[in-house]
């Protein structure tokens, strides 16, 4: 299981993850073999296990890395401290922009959940729950101050996140609408769906 000459862990490890991300997104987790990933990176098939325990671990690590990066980016996004509609506007724009730059990771994080073992699924769901809780907190604050109205904040948070993530499934640069225009339209729809009165 020796590395090929010139291969270094700090280089090969990230390249391995990048290759797996790309192949899983393109062909689906079930259809991709560890041998294919190794060939993509340019290492011997057995050497790949120097960098990951197995394919399941690789998938889970990719999802967890994505969600941890999402939570860290949200914490660094400086959410406004004002009324809930302004905070919801900020959340919607943040979500669209963050996910637009990570199409493969987003696709895997949502479409490959069914291929996780129960233990890995629980780890991923816990991180997803933390992110959903950030949005739910905004919706609850809006209800408390009377600026937002939703029948169930948890359900609304999941529905709004699904709606915002959906931009990745259809948007293509150079189409009828610019990304900025799509963002504005989606933010308006999110605010209306949450019962905002149109002022932020």
PDB file of C-alpha atoms in Angstrom:
ATOM      1  CA  UNK A   1       0.000   0.000   0.000  1.00  0.00           C
ATOM      2  CA  UNK A   2       2.894   2.336  -0.632  1.00  0.00           C
ATOM      3  CA  UNK A   3       2.298   5.731  -2.093  1.00  0.00           C
ATOM      4  CA  UNK A   4       3.472   6.444  -5.606  1.00  0.00           C
ATOM      5  CA  UNK A   5       6.765   8.326  -5.764  1.00  0.00           C
ATOM      6  CA  UNK A   6       6.266  12.015  -5.010  1.00  0.00           C
ATOM      7  CA  UNK A   7       2.880  11.516  -3.367  1.00  0.00           C
ATOM      8  CA  UNK A   8       2.440  13.373  -0.080  1.00  0.00           C
ATOM      9  CA  UNK A   9      -0.425  13.023   2.396  1.00  0.00           C
ATOM     10  CA  UNK A  10      -1.082  16.759   2.579  1.00  0.00           C
ATOM     11  CA  UNK A  11      -1.515  16.835  -1.197  1.00  0.00           C
ATOM     12  CA  UNK A  12      -3.040  13.433  -1.923  1.00  0.00           C
ATOM     13  CA  UNK A  13      -5.600  13.589   0.894  1.00  0.00           C
ATOM     14  CA  UNK A  14      -7.361  16.725  -0.387  1.00  0.00           C
ATOM     15  CA  UNK A  15      -7.066  15.508  -3.991  1.00  0.00           C
ATOM     16  CA  UNK A  16      -8.689  12.242  -2.979  1.00  0.00           C
ATOM     17  CA  UNK A  17     -11.619  14.065  -1.407  1.00  0.00           C
ATOM     18  CA  UNK A  18     -11.994  16.370  -4.399  1.00  0.00           C
ATOM     19  CA  UNK A  19     -12.015  13.403  -6.771  1.00  0.00           C
ATOM     20  CA  UNK A  20     -14.536  11.493  -4.665  1.00  0.00           C
ATOM     21  CA  UNK A  21     -16.786  14.553  -4.455  1.00  0.00           C
ATOM     22  CA  UNK A  22     -16.700  15.000  -8.211  1.00  0.00           C
ATOM     23  CA  UNK A  23     -17.288  11.327  -9.015  1.00  0.00           C
ATOM     24  CA  UNK A  24     -20.049  10.842  -6.426  1.00  0.00           C
ATOM     25  CA  UNK A  25     -21.856  13.912  -7.773  1.00  0.00           C
ATOM     26  CA  UNK A  26     -21.474  12.829 -11.381  1.00  0.00           C
ATOM     27  CA  UNK A  27     -22.113   9.089 -11.199  1.00  0.00           C
ATOM     28  CA  UNK A  28     -23.697   8.503  -7.788  1.00  0.00           C
ATOM     29  CA  UNK A  29     -22.110   6.986  -4.706  1.00  0.00           C
ATOM     30  CA  UNK A  30     -23.220   3.412  -5.435  1.00  0.00           C
ATOM     31  CA  UNK A  31     -21.734   3.424  -8.939  1.00  0.00           C
ATOM     32  CA  UNK A  32     -18.270   4.692  -7.970  1.00  0.00           C
ATOM     33  CA  UNK A  33     -15.568   2.281  -6.811  1.00  0.00           C
ATOM     34  CA  UNK A  34     -12.561   3.038  -4.683  1.00  0.00           C
ATOM     35  CA  UNK A  35     -10.431   1.883  -7.619  1.00  0.00           C
ATOM     36  CA  UNK A  36     -11.977   4.636  -9.768  1.00  0.00           C
ATOM     37  CA  UNK A  37     -11.246   7.249  -7.128  1.00  0.00           C
ATOM     38  CA  UNK A  38      -7.655   6.045  -6.834  1.00  0.00           C
ATOM     39  CA  UNK A  39      -7.205   6.206 -10.603  1.00  0.00           C
ATOM     40  CA  UNK A  40      -8.609   9.740 -10.665  1.00  0.00           C
ATOM     41  CA  UNK A  41      -6.053  10.826  -8.081  1.00  0.00           C
ATOM     42  CA  UNK A  42      -3.201   8.846  -9.634  1.00  0.00           C
ATOM     43  CA  UNK A  43      -2.393   6.494  -6.769  1.00  0.00           C
ATOM     44  CA  UNK A  44      -2.408   2.709  -6.574  1.00  0.00           C
ATOM     45  CA  UNK A  45      -5.764   1.227  -5.592  1.00  0.00           C
ATOM     46  CA  UNK A  46      -4.479  -0.060  -2.266  1.00  0.00           C
ATOM     47  CA  UNK A  47      -2.852   3.269  -1.378  1.00  0.00           C
ATOM     48  CA  UNK A  48      -6.205   4.996  -1.104  1.00  0.00           C
ATOM     49  CA  UNK A  49      -6.742   3.319   2.252  1.00  0.00           C
ATOM     50  CA  UNK A  50      -3.871   5.326   3.674  1.00  0.00           C
ATOM     51  CA  UNK A  51      -6.188   8.335   3.471  1.00  0.00           C
ATOM     52  CA  UNK A  52      -9.613   6.927   4.334  1.00  0.00           C
ATOM     53  CA  UNK A  53     -10.938   3.799   6.014  1.00  0.00           C
ATOM     54  CA  UNK A  54     -13.451   2.971   3.285  1.00  0.00           C
ATOM     55  CA  UNK A  55     -15.917   4.479   0.817  1.00  0.00           C
ATOM     56  CA  UNK A  56     -18.636   4.941   3.448  1.00  0.00           C
ATOM     57  CA  UNK A  57     -16.262   6.932   5.649  1.00  0.00           C
ATOM     58  CA  UNK A  58     -15.276   9.032   2.664  1.00  0.00           C
ATOM     59  CA  UNK A  59     -18.914   9.851   1.877  1.00  0.00           C
ATOM     60  CA  UNK A  60     -19.722  10.715   5.483  1.00  0.00           C
ATOM     61  CA  UNK A  61     -16.612  12.882   5.809  1.00  0.00           C
ATOM     62  CA  UNK A  62     -17.542  14.820   2.662  1.00  0.00           C
ATOM     63  CA  UNK A  63     -21.036  15.514   3.995  1.00  0.00           C
ATOM     64  CA  UNK A  64     -19.819  16.423   7.463  1.00  0.00           C
ATOM     65  CA  UNK A  65     -17.115  18.733   6.088  1.00  0.00           C
ATOM     66  CA  UNK A  66     -19.735  20.497   3.963  1.00  0.00           C
ATOM     67  CA  UNK A  67     -22.116  21.014   6.875  1.00  0.00           C
ATOM     68  CA  UNK A  68     -19.377  22.128   9.241  1.00  0.00           C
ATOM     69  CA  UNK A  69     -18.199  24.644   6.646  1.00  0.00           C
ATOM     70  CA  UNK A  70     -21.799  25.826   6.242  1.00  0.00           C
ATOM     71  CA  UNK A  71     -22.224  26.385   9.973  1.00  0.00           C
ATOM     72  CA  UNK A  72     -18.852  28.129  10.254  1.00  0.00           C
ATOM     73  CA  UNK A  73     -19.623  30.400   7.303  1.00  0.00           C
ATOM     74  CA  UNK A  74     -23.014  31.261   8.785  1.00  0.00           C
ATOM     75  CA  UNK A  75     -21.396  32.189  12.110  1.00  0.00           C
ATOM     76  CA  UNK A  76     -18.946  34.412  10.218  1.00  0.00           C
ATOM     77  CA  UNK A  77     -21.624  36.029   8.026  1.00  0.00           C
ATOM     78  CA  UNK A  78     -22.429  38.672  10.645  1.00  0.00           C
ATOM     79  CA  UNK A  79     -26.210  38.197  10.773  1.00  0.00           C
ATOM     80  CA  UNK A  80     -27.999  41.462  11.569  1.00  0.00           C
ATOM     81  CA  UNK A  81     -29.377  41.904  15.066  1.00  0.00           C
ATOM     82  CA  UNK A  82     -32.468  43.836  13.969  1.00  0.00           C
ATOM     83  CA  UNK A  83     -36.028  42.732  13.224  1.00  0.00           C
ATOM     84  CA  UNK A  84     -36.630  39.134  12.148  1.00  0.00           C
ATOM     85  CA  UNK A  85     -37.520  39.972   8.501  1.00  0.00           C
ATOM     86  CA  UNK A  86     -34.089  41.571   8.040  1.00  0.00           C
ATOM     87  CA  UNK A  87     -32.467  38.506   9.600  1.00  0.00           C
ATOM     88  CA  UNK A  88     -34.517  36.220   7.352  1.00  0.00           C
ATOM     89  CA  UNK A  89     -33.485  38.241   4.294  1.00  0.00           C
ATOM     90  CA  UNK A  90     -29.842  37.801   5.349  1.00  0.00           C
ATOM     91  CA  UNK A  91     -30.275  34.060   5.918  1.00  0.00           C
ATOM     92  CA  UNK A  92     -31.879  33.515   2.503  1.00  0.00           C
ATOM     93  CA  UNK A  93     -29.145  35.418   0.660  1.00  0.00           C
ATOM     94  CA  UNK A  94     -26.417  33.663   2.611  1.00  0.00           C
ATOM     95  CA  UNK A  95     -27.892  30.233   1.873  1.00  0.00           C
ATOM     96  CA  UNK A  96     -28.215  30.852  -1.863  1.00  0.00           C
ATOM     97  CA  UNK A  97     -24.704  32.280  -2.203  1.00  0.00           C
ATOM     98  CA  UNK A  98     -22.961  29.639  -0.092  1.00  0.00           C
ATOM     99  CA  UNK A  99     -24.617  26.745  -1.894  1.00  0.00           C
ATOM    100  CA  UNK A 100     -24.196  28.214  -5.383  1.00  0.00           C
ATOM    101  CA  UNK A 101     -20.422  27.973  -4.996  1.00  0.00           C
ATOM    102  CA  UNK A 102     -20.557  24.314  -3.920  1.00  0.00           C
ATOM    103  CA  UNK A 103     -22.900  22.544  -6.311  1.00  0.00           C
ATOM    104  CA  UNK A 104     -21.321  19.075  -6.030  1.00  0.00           C
ATOM    105  CA  UNK A 105     -21.169  19.143  -2.235  1.00  0.00           C
ATOM    106  CA  UNK A 106     -24.794  20.304  -2.033  1.00  0.00           C
ATOM    107  CA  UNK A 107     -25.964  17.573  -4.393  1.00  0.00           C
ATOM    108  CA  UNK A 108     -24.219  14.873  -2.378  1.00  0.00           C
ATOM    109  CA  UNK A 109     -25.356  16.278   0.973  1.00  0.00           C
ATOM    110  CA  UNK A 110     -29.001  15.927  -0.056  1.00  0.00           C
ATOM    111  CA  UNK A 111     -29.116  13.096  -2.588  1.00  0.00           C
ATOM    112  CA  UNK A 112     -26.798  10.579  -0.936  1.00  0.00           C
ATOM    113  CA  UNK A 113     -28.262  10.578   2.575  1.00  0.00           C
ATOM    114  CA  UNK A 114     -29.904   7.237   1.778  1.00  0.00           C
ATOM    115  CA  UNK A 115     -26.477   5.634   1.380  1.00  0.00           C
ATOM    116  CA  UNK A 116     -25.212   6.512   4.857  1.00  0.00           C
ATOM    117  CA  UNK A 117     -25.028   3.926   7.602  1.00  0.00           C
ATOM    118  CA  UNK A 118     -27.321   4.674  10.570  1.00  0.00           C
ATOM    119  CA  UNK A 119     -24.430   5.987  12.644  1.00  0.00           C
ATOM    120  CA  UNK A 120     -23.173   8.319   9.938  1.00  0.00           C
ATOM    121  CA  UNK A 121     -26.712   9.409   9.120  1.00  0.00           C
ATOM    122  CA  UNK A 122     -27.192  10.451  12.748  1.00  0.00           C
ATOM    123  CA  UNK A 123     -23.984  12.532  12.666  1.00  0.00           C
ATOM    124  CA  UNK A 124     -25.008  14.281   9.465  1.00  0.00           C
ATOM    125  CA  UNK A 125     -28.575  14.860  10.646  1.00  0.00           C
ATOM    126  CA  UNK A 126     -27.317  16.429  13.864  1.00  0.00           C
ATOM    127  CA  UNK A 127     -25.365  19.029  11.885  1.00  0.00           C
ATOM    128  CA  UNK A 128     -28.312  19.648   9.572  1.00  0.00           C
ATOM    129  CA  UNK A 129     -30.452  20.115  12.651  1.00  0.00           C
ATOM    130  CA  UNK A 130     -28.106  22.791  13.991  1.00  0.00           C
ATOM    131  CA  UNK A 131     -28.417  24.751  10.748  1.00  0.00           C
ATOM    132  CA  UNK A 132     -32.196  24.387  10.608  1.00  0.00           C
ATOM    133  CA  UNK A 133     -32.318  25.596  14.202  1.00  0.00           C
ATOM    134  CA  UNK A 134     -30.622  28.847  13.159  1.00  0.00           C
ATOM    135  CA  UNK A 135     -33.455  29.562  10.735  1.00  0.00           C
ATOM    136  CA  UNK A 136     -36.109  28.376  13.165  1.00  0.00           C
ATOM    137  CA  UNK A 137     -34.766  30.810  15.767  1.00  0.00           C
ATOM    138  CA  UNK A 138     -35.319  33.655  13.301  1.00  0.00           C
ATOM    139  CA  UNK A 139     -38.864  32.502  12.608  1.00  0.00           C
ATOM    140  CA  UNK A 140     -39.632  32.201  16.317  1.00  0.00           C
ATOM    141  CA  UNK A 141     -38.255  35.685  16.929  1.00  0.00           C
ATOM    142  CA  UNK A 142     -40.475  36.976  14.129  1.00  0.00           C
ATOM    143  CA  UNK A 143     -43.502  35.382  15.704  1.00  0.00           C
ATOM    144  CA  UNK A 144     -42.642  36.876  19.088  1.00  0.00           C
ATOM    145  CA  UNK A 145     -42.282  40.384  17.682  1.00  0.00           C
ATOM    146  CA  UNK A 146     -45.276  40.012  15.368  1.00  0.00           C
ATOM    147  CA  UNK A 147     -43.303  40.523  12.142  1.00  0.00           C
ATOM    148  CA  UNK A 148     -43.538  36.931  10.829  1.00  0.00           C
ATOM    149  CA  UNK A 149     -46.394  34.439  10.821  1.00  0.00           C
ATOM    150  CA  UNK A 150     -45.947  30.710  10.177  1.00  0.00           C
ATOM    151  CA  UNK A 151     -48.131  27.874  11.499  1.00  0.00           C
ATOM    152  CA  UNK A 152     -45.163  25.710  12.569  1.00  0.00           C
ATOM    153  CA  UNK A 153     -41.638  27.119  12.795  1.00  0.00           C
ATOM    154  CA  UNK A 154     -39.800  23.786  12.488  1.00  0.00           C
ATOM    155  CA  UNK A 155     -41.757  22.729   9.415  1.00  0.00           C
ATOM    156  CA  UNK A 156     -41.395  26.198   7.908  1.00  0.00           C
ATOM    157  CA  UNK A 157     -37.619  26.137   8.464  1.00  0.00           C
ATOM    158  CA  UNK A 158     -37.269  22.811   6.634  1.00  0.00           C
ATOM    159  CA  UNK A 159     -39.538  23.959   3.801  1.00  0.00           C
ATOM    160  CA  UNK A 160     -37.723  27.257   3.312  1.00  0.00           C
ATOM    161  CA  UNK A 161     -34.302  25.586   3.293  1.00  0.00           C
ATOM    162  CA  UNK A 162     -35.511  23.078   0.701  1.00  0.00           C
ATOM    163  CA  UNK A 163     -36.868  25.924  -1.406  1.00  0.00           C
ATOM    164  CA  UNK A 164     -33.621  27.903  -1.241  1.00  0.00           C
ATOM    165  CA  UNK A 165     -31.446  24.862  -1.925  1.00  0.00           C
ATOM    166  CA  UNK A 166     -33.581  24.136  -4.998  1.00  0.00           C
ATOM    167  CA  UNK A 167     -31.932  27.039  -6.820  1.00  0.00           C
ATOM    168  CA  UNK A 168     -28.922  24.773  -7.357  1.00  0.00           C
ATOM    169  CA  UNK A 169     -30.975  22.204  -9.268  1.00  0.00           C
ATOM    170  CA  UNK A 170     -32.000  24.492 -12.095  1.00  0.00           C
ATOM    171  CA  UNK A 171     -30.034  27.758 -12.174  1.00  0.00           C
ATOM    172  CA  UNK A 172     -27.436  28.115 -14.926  1.00  0.00           C
ATOM    173  CA  UNK A 173     -25.334  31.193 -15.640  1.00  0.00           C
ATOM    174  CA  UNK A 174     -26.256  32.916 -18.887  1.00  0.00           C
ATOM    175  CA  UNK A 175     -29.947  32.110 -18.622  1.00  0.00           C
ATOM    176  CA  UNK A 176     -32.940  34.440 -18.687  1.00  0.00           C
ATOM    177  CA  UNK A 177     -32.360  35.688 -15.141  1.00  0.00           C
ATOM    178  CA  UNK A 178     -29.106  36.707 -13.490  1.00  0.00           C
ATOM    179  CA  UNK A 179     -28.090  35.096 -10.219  1.00  0.00           C
ATOM    180  CA  UNK A 180     -28.652  38.415  -8.431  1.00  0.00           C
ATOM    181  CA  UNK A 181     -32.190  38.676  -9.822  1.00  0.00           C
ATOM    182  CA  UNK A 182     -32.969  35.085  -8.853  1.00  0.00           C
ATOM    183  CA  UNK A 183     -31.685  35.814  -5.367  1.00  0.00           C
ATOM    184  CA  UNK A 184     -33.942  38.865  -5.039  1.00  0.00           C
ATOM    185  CA  UNK A 185     -36.991  36.924  -6.233  1.00  0.00           C
ATOM    186  CA  UNK A 186     -36.332  34.026  -3.878  1.00  0.00           C
ATOM    187  CA  UNK A 187     -35.794  36.332  -0.923  1.00  0.00           C
ATOM    188  CA  UNK A 188     -39.106  38.024  -1.664  1.00  0.00           C
ATOM    189  CA  UNK A 189     -40.850  34.636  -1.854  1.00  0.00           C
ATOM    190  CA  UNK A 190     -39.245  33.512   1.418  1.00  0.00           C
ATOM    191  CA  UNK A 191     -40.370  36.661   3.220  1.00  0.00           C
ATOM    192  CA  UNK A 192     -43.896  36.322   1.886  1.00  0.00           C
ATOM    193  CA  UNK A 193     -44.003  32.622   2.772  1.00  0.00           C
ATOM    194  CA  UNK A 194     -43.011  33.531   6.315  1.00  0.00           C
ATOM    195  CA  UNK A 195     -45.764  36.149   6.532  1.00  0.00           C
ATOM    196  CA  UNK A 196     -43.537  39.221   6.478  1.00  0.00           C
ATOM    197  CA  UNK A 197     -45.302  42.515   5.832  1.00  0.00           C
ATOM    198  CA  UNK A 198     -42.860  43.537   3.107  1.00  0.00           C
ATOM    199  CA  UNK A 199     -40.610  45.734   5.204  1.00  0.00           C
ATOM    200  CA  UNK A 200     -37.102  44.786   6.341  1.00  0.00           C
TER     201      UNK A 200
END
